[in-house]
Tab-separated table of C-alpha atoms in Angstrom:
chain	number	residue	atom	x	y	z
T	272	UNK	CA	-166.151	-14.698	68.466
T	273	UNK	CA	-165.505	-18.062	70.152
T	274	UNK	CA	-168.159	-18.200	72.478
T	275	UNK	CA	-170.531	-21.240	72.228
T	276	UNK	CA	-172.323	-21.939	69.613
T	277	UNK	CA	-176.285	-20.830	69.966
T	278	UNK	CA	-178.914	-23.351	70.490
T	279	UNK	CA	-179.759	-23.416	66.733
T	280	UNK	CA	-176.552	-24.103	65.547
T	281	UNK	CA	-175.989	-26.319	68.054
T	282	UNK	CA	-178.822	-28.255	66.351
T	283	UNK	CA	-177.551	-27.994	63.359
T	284	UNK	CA	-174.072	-29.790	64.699
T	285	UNK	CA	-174.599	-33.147	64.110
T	286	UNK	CA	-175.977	-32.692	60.556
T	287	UNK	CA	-172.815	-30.334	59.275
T	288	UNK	CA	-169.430	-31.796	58.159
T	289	UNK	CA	-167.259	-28.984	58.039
T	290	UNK	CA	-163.837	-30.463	55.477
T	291	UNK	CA	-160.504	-30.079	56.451
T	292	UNK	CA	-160.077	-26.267	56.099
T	293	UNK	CA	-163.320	-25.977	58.796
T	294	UNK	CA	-165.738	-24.612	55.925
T	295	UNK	CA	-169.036	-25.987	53.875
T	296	UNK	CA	-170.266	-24.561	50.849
T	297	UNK	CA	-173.489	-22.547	50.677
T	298	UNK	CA	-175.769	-21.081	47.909
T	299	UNK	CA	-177.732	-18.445	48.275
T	300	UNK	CA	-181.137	-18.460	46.972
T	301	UNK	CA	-183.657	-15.417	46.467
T	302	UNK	CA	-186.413	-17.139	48.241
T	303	UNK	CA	-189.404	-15.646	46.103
T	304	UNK	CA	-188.223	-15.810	42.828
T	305	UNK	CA	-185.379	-18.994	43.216
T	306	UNK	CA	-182.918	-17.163	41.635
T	307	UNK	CA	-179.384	-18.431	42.649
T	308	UNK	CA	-177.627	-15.095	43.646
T	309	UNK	CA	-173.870	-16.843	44.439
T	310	UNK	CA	-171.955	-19.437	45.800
T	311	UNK	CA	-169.627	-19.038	49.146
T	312	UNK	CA	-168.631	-20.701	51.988
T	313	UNK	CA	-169.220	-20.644	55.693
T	314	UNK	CA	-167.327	-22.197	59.014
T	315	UNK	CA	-169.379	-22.981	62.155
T	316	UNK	CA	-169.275	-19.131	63.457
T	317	UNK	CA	-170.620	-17.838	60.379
T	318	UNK	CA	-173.571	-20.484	60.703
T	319	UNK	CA	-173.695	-19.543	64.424
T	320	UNK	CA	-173.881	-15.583	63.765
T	321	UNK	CA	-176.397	-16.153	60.376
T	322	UNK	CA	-178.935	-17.737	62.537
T	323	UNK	CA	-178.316	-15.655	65.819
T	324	UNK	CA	-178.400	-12.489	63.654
T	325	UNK	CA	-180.913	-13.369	60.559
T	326	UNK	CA	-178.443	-11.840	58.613
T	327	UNK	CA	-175.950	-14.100	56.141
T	328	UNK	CA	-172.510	-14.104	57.538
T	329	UNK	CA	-169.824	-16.221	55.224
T	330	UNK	CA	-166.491	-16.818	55.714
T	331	UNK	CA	-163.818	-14.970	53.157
T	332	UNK	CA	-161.237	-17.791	52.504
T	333	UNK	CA	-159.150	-14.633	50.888
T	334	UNK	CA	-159.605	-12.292	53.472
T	335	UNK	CA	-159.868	-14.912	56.480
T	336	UNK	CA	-162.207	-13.885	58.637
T	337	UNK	CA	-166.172	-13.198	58.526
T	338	UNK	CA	-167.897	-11.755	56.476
T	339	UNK	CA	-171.320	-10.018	57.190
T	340	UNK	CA	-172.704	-10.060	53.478
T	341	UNK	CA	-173.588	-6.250	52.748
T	342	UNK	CA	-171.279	-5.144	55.754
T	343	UNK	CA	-169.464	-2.548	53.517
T	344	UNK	CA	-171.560	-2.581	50.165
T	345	UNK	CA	-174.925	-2.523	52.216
T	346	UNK	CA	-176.499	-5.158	49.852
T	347	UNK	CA	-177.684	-7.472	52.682
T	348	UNK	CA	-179.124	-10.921	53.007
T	349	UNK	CA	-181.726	-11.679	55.363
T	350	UNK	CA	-182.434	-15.100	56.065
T	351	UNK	CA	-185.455	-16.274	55.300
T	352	UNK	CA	-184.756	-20.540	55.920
T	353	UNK	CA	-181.072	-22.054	56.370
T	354	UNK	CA	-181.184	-25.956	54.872
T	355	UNK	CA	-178.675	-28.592	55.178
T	356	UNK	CA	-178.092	-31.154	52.202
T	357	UNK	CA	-177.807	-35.290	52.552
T	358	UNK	CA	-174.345	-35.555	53.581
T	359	UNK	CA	-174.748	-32.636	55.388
T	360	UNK	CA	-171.379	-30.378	53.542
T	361	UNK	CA	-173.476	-27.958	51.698
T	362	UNK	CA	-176.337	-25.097	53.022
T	363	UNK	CA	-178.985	-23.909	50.662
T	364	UNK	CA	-179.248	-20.272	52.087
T	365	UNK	CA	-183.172	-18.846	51.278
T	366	UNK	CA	-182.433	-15.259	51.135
T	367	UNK	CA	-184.334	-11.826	50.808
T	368	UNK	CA	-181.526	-10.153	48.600
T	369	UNK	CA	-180.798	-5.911	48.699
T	370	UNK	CA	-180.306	-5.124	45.661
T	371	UNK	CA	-176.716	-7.141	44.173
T	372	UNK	CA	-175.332	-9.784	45.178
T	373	UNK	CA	-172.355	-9.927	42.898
T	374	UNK	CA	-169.520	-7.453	43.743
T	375	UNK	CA	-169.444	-6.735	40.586
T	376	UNK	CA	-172.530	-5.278	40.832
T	377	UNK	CA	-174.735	-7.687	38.889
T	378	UNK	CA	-177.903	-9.179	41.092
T	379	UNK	CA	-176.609	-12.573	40.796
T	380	UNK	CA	-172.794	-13.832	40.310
T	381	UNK	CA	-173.841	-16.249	37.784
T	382	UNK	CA	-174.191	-13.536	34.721
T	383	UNK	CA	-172.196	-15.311	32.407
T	384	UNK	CA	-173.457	-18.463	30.510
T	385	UNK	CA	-172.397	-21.157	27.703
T	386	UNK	CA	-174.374	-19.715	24.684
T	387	UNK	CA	-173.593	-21.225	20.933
T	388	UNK	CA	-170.363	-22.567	22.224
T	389	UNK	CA	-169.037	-19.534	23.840
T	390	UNK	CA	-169.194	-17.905	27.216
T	391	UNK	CA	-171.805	-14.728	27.249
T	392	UNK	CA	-172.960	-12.251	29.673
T	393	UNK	CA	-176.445	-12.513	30.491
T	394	UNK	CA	-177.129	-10.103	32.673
T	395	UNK	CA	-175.578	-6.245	33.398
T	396	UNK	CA	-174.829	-4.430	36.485
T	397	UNK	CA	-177.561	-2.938	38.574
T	398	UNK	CA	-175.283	-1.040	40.632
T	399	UNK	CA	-171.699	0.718	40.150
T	400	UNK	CA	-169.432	-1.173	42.157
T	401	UNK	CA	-167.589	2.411	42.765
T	402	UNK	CA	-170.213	3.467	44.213
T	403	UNK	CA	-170.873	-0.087	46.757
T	404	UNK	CA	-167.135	-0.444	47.401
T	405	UNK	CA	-165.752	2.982	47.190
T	406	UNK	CA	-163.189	3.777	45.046
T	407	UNK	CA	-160.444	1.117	45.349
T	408	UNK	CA	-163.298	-1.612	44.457
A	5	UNK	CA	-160.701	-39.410	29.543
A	6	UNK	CA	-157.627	-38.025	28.278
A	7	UNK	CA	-158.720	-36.261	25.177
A	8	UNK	CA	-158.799	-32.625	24.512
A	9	UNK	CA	-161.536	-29.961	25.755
A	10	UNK	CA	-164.181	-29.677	23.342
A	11	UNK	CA	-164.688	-26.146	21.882
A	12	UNK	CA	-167.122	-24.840	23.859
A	13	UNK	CA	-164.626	-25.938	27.156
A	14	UNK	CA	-162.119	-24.488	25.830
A	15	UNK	CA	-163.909	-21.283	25.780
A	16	UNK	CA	-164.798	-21.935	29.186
A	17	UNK	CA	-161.369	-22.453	30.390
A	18	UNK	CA	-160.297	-18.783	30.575
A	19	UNK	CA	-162.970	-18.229	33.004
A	20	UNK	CA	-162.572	-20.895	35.271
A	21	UNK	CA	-160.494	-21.379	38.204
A	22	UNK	CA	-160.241	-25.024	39.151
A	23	UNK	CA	-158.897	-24.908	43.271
A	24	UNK	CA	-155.708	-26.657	44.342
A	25	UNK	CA	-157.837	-30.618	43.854
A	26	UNK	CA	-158.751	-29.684	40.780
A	27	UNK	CA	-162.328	-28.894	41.155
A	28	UNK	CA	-165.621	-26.172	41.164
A	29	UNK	CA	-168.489	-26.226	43.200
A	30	UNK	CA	-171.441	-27.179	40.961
A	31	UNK	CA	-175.046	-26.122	41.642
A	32	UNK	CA	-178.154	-27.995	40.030
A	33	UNK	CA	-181.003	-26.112	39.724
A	34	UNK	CA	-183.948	-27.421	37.868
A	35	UNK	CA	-184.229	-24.576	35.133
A	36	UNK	CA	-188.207	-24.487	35.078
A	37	UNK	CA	-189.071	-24.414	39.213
A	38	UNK	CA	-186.060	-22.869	39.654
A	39	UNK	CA	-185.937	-25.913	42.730
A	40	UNK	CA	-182.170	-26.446	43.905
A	41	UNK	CA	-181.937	-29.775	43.809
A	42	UNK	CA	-177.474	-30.713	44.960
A	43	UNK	CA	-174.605	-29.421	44.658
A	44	UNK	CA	-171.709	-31.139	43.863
A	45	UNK	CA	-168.081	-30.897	42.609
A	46	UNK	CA	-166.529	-31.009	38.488
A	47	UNK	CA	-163.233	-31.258	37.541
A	48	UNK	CA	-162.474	-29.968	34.072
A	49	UNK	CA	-163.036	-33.297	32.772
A	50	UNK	CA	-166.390	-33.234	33.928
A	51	UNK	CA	-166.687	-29.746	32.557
A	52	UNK	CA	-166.066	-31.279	29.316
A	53	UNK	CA	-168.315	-34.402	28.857
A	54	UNK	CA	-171.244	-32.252	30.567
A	55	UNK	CA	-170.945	-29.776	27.836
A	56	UNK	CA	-169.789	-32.671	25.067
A	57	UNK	CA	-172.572	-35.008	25.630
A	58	UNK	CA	-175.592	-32.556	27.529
A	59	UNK	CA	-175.802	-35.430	30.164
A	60	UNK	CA	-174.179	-33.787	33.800
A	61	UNK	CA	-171.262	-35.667	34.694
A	62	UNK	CA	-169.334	-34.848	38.302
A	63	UNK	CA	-166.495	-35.664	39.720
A	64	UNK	CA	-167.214	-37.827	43.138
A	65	UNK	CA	-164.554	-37.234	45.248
A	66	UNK	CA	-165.122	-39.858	47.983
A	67	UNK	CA	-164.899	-42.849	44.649
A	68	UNK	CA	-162.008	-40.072	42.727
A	69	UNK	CA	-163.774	-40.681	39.208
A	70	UNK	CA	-166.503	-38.980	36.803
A	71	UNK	CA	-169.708	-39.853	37.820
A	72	UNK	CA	-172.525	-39.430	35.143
A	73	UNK	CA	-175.607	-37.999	37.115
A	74	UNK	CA	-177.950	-41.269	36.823
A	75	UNK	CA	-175.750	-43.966	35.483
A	76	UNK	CA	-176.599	-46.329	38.080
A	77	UNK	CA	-180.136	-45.180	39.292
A	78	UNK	CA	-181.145	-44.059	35.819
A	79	UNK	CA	-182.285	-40.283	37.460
A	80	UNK	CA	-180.537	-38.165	34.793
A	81	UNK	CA	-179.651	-34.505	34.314
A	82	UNK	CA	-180.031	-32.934	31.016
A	83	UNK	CA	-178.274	-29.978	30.787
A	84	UNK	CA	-179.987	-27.078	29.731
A	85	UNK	CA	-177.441	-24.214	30.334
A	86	UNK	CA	-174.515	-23.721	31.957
A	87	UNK	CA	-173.668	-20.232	33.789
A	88	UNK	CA	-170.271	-19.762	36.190
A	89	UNK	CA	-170.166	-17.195	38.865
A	90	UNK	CA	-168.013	-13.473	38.798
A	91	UNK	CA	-164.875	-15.369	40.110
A	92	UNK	CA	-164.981	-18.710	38.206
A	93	UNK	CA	-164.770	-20.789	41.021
A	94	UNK	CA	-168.345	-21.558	40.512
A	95	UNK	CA	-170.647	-23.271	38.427
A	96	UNK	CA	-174.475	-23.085	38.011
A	97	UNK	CA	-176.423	-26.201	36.152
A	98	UNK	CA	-179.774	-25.243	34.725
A	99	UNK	CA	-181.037	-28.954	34.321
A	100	UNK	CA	-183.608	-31.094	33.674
A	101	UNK	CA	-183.627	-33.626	36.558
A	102	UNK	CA	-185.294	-37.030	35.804
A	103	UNK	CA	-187.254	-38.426	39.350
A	104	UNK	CA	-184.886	-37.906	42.592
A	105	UNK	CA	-182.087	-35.847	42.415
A	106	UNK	CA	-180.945	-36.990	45.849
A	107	UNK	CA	-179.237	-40.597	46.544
A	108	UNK	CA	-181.758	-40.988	49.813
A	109	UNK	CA	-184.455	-40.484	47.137
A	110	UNK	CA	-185.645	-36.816	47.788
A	111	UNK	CA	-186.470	-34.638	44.701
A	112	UNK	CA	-183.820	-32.193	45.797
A	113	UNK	CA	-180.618	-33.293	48.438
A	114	UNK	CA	-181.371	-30.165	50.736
A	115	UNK	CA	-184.465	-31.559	52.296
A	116	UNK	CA	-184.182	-30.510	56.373
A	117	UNK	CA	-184.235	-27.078	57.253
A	118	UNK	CA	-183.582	-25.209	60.677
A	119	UNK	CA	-187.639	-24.168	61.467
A	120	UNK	CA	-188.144	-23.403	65.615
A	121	UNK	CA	-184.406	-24.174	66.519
A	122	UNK	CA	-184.546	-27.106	65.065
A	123	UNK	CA	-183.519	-29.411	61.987
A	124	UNK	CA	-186.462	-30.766	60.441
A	125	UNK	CA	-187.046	-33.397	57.328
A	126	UNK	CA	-189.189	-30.696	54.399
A	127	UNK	CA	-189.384	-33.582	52.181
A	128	UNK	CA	-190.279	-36.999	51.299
A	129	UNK	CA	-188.800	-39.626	49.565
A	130	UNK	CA	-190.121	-39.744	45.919
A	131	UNK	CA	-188.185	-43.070	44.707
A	132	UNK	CA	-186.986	-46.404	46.801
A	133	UNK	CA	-183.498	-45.907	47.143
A	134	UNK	CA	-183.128	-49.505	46.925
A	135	UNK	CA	-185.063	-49.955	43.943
A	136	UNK	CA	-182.618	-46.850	42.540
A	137	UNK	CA	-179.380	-48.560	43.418
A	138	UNK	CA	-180.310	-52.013	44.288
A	139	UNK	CA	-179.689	-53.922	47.546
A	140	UNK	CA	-176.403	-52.302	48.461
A	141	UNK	CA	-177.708	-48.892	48.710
């Protein structure tokens, strides 16, 4: 897990400003329909491994360590394009999304909106978390 | 800048969780391409006037003050709805960006991606920076 970063992240380097807790923020984004799915974050290894692999890696800031997106729930992302904003501390991830991206089950973590002053749920669960997570989820 | 949340904040509050500085990730997405153009940061503050006024306000955290989206190079967001992720540490902006959403002048700020190893400029400049921000810029 510390070996050198591959040649594509190595690219990447001089563009990325990791802040002080080593992490950038990234969005993932259905690539064919440009539906924003969630929002996490991702230190240089996860980068590293995402474009190795082809398959989104973040980095849990409550669990500490990294995170192969799916790796338990088997609702994967595969990349489709990794791109880097101005100042270079944010990643728009293009995704192909399986299934939900929320753990909550829900294809997108964003399923709850401002609506006539108040905060609504927009959209429901397309899977049981139960049944992604087992049953302590 | 002191005043009390506005309703619809208020019923907002509950569901957000502001991190130790204070702030959520934001992410703009222009609600009709479904094109993400930045993503930036909102303290509750910024929460407030964003939903108060339908202009998007930010926090910047290099100048540590709200920052009205176009109030120096006139490219507004209008708000059009305003979504927050599962854990609340998260907001999505469905907006409706006038011209460049990006400070270098690009429609969106993520505008290189890693294609063939490499990072590569996927966008042009739609406005003069210079002309946006005058001379300093």
């Amino acid at each position: 897990m510390t070996a050198l970063p591959s040649s594509a992240v190595a690219a990447l380097l001089p563009a990325l400003k990791f802040e002080r807790d080593g992490l950038v923020a990234a969005v993932a984004q259905q690539h064919d329909t440009g539906e924003v799915l969630m929002l996490a974050w991702m230190s240089l290894e996860a980068v590293d491994q995402t474009l190795a692999t082809g398959e989104v890696t973040y980095y849990s800031r409550s669990r500490q360590k990294l995170w192969r997106k799916g790796e338990t729930s088997g609702q994967t992302q595969r990349l489709v394009e990794l791109r880097v904003d101005c100042d270079g501390d944010a990643i728009l991830l293009l995704v192909d999304q399986t299934g939900a991206a929320c753990h909550t089950g829900t294809r997108s973590c964003f399923f709850r909106a401002v609506r006539g002053g108040k905060l609504e749920r927009i959209a429901e669960a397309i899977a049981d978390p139960k049944t992604l997570y087992g049953a302590e989820a």
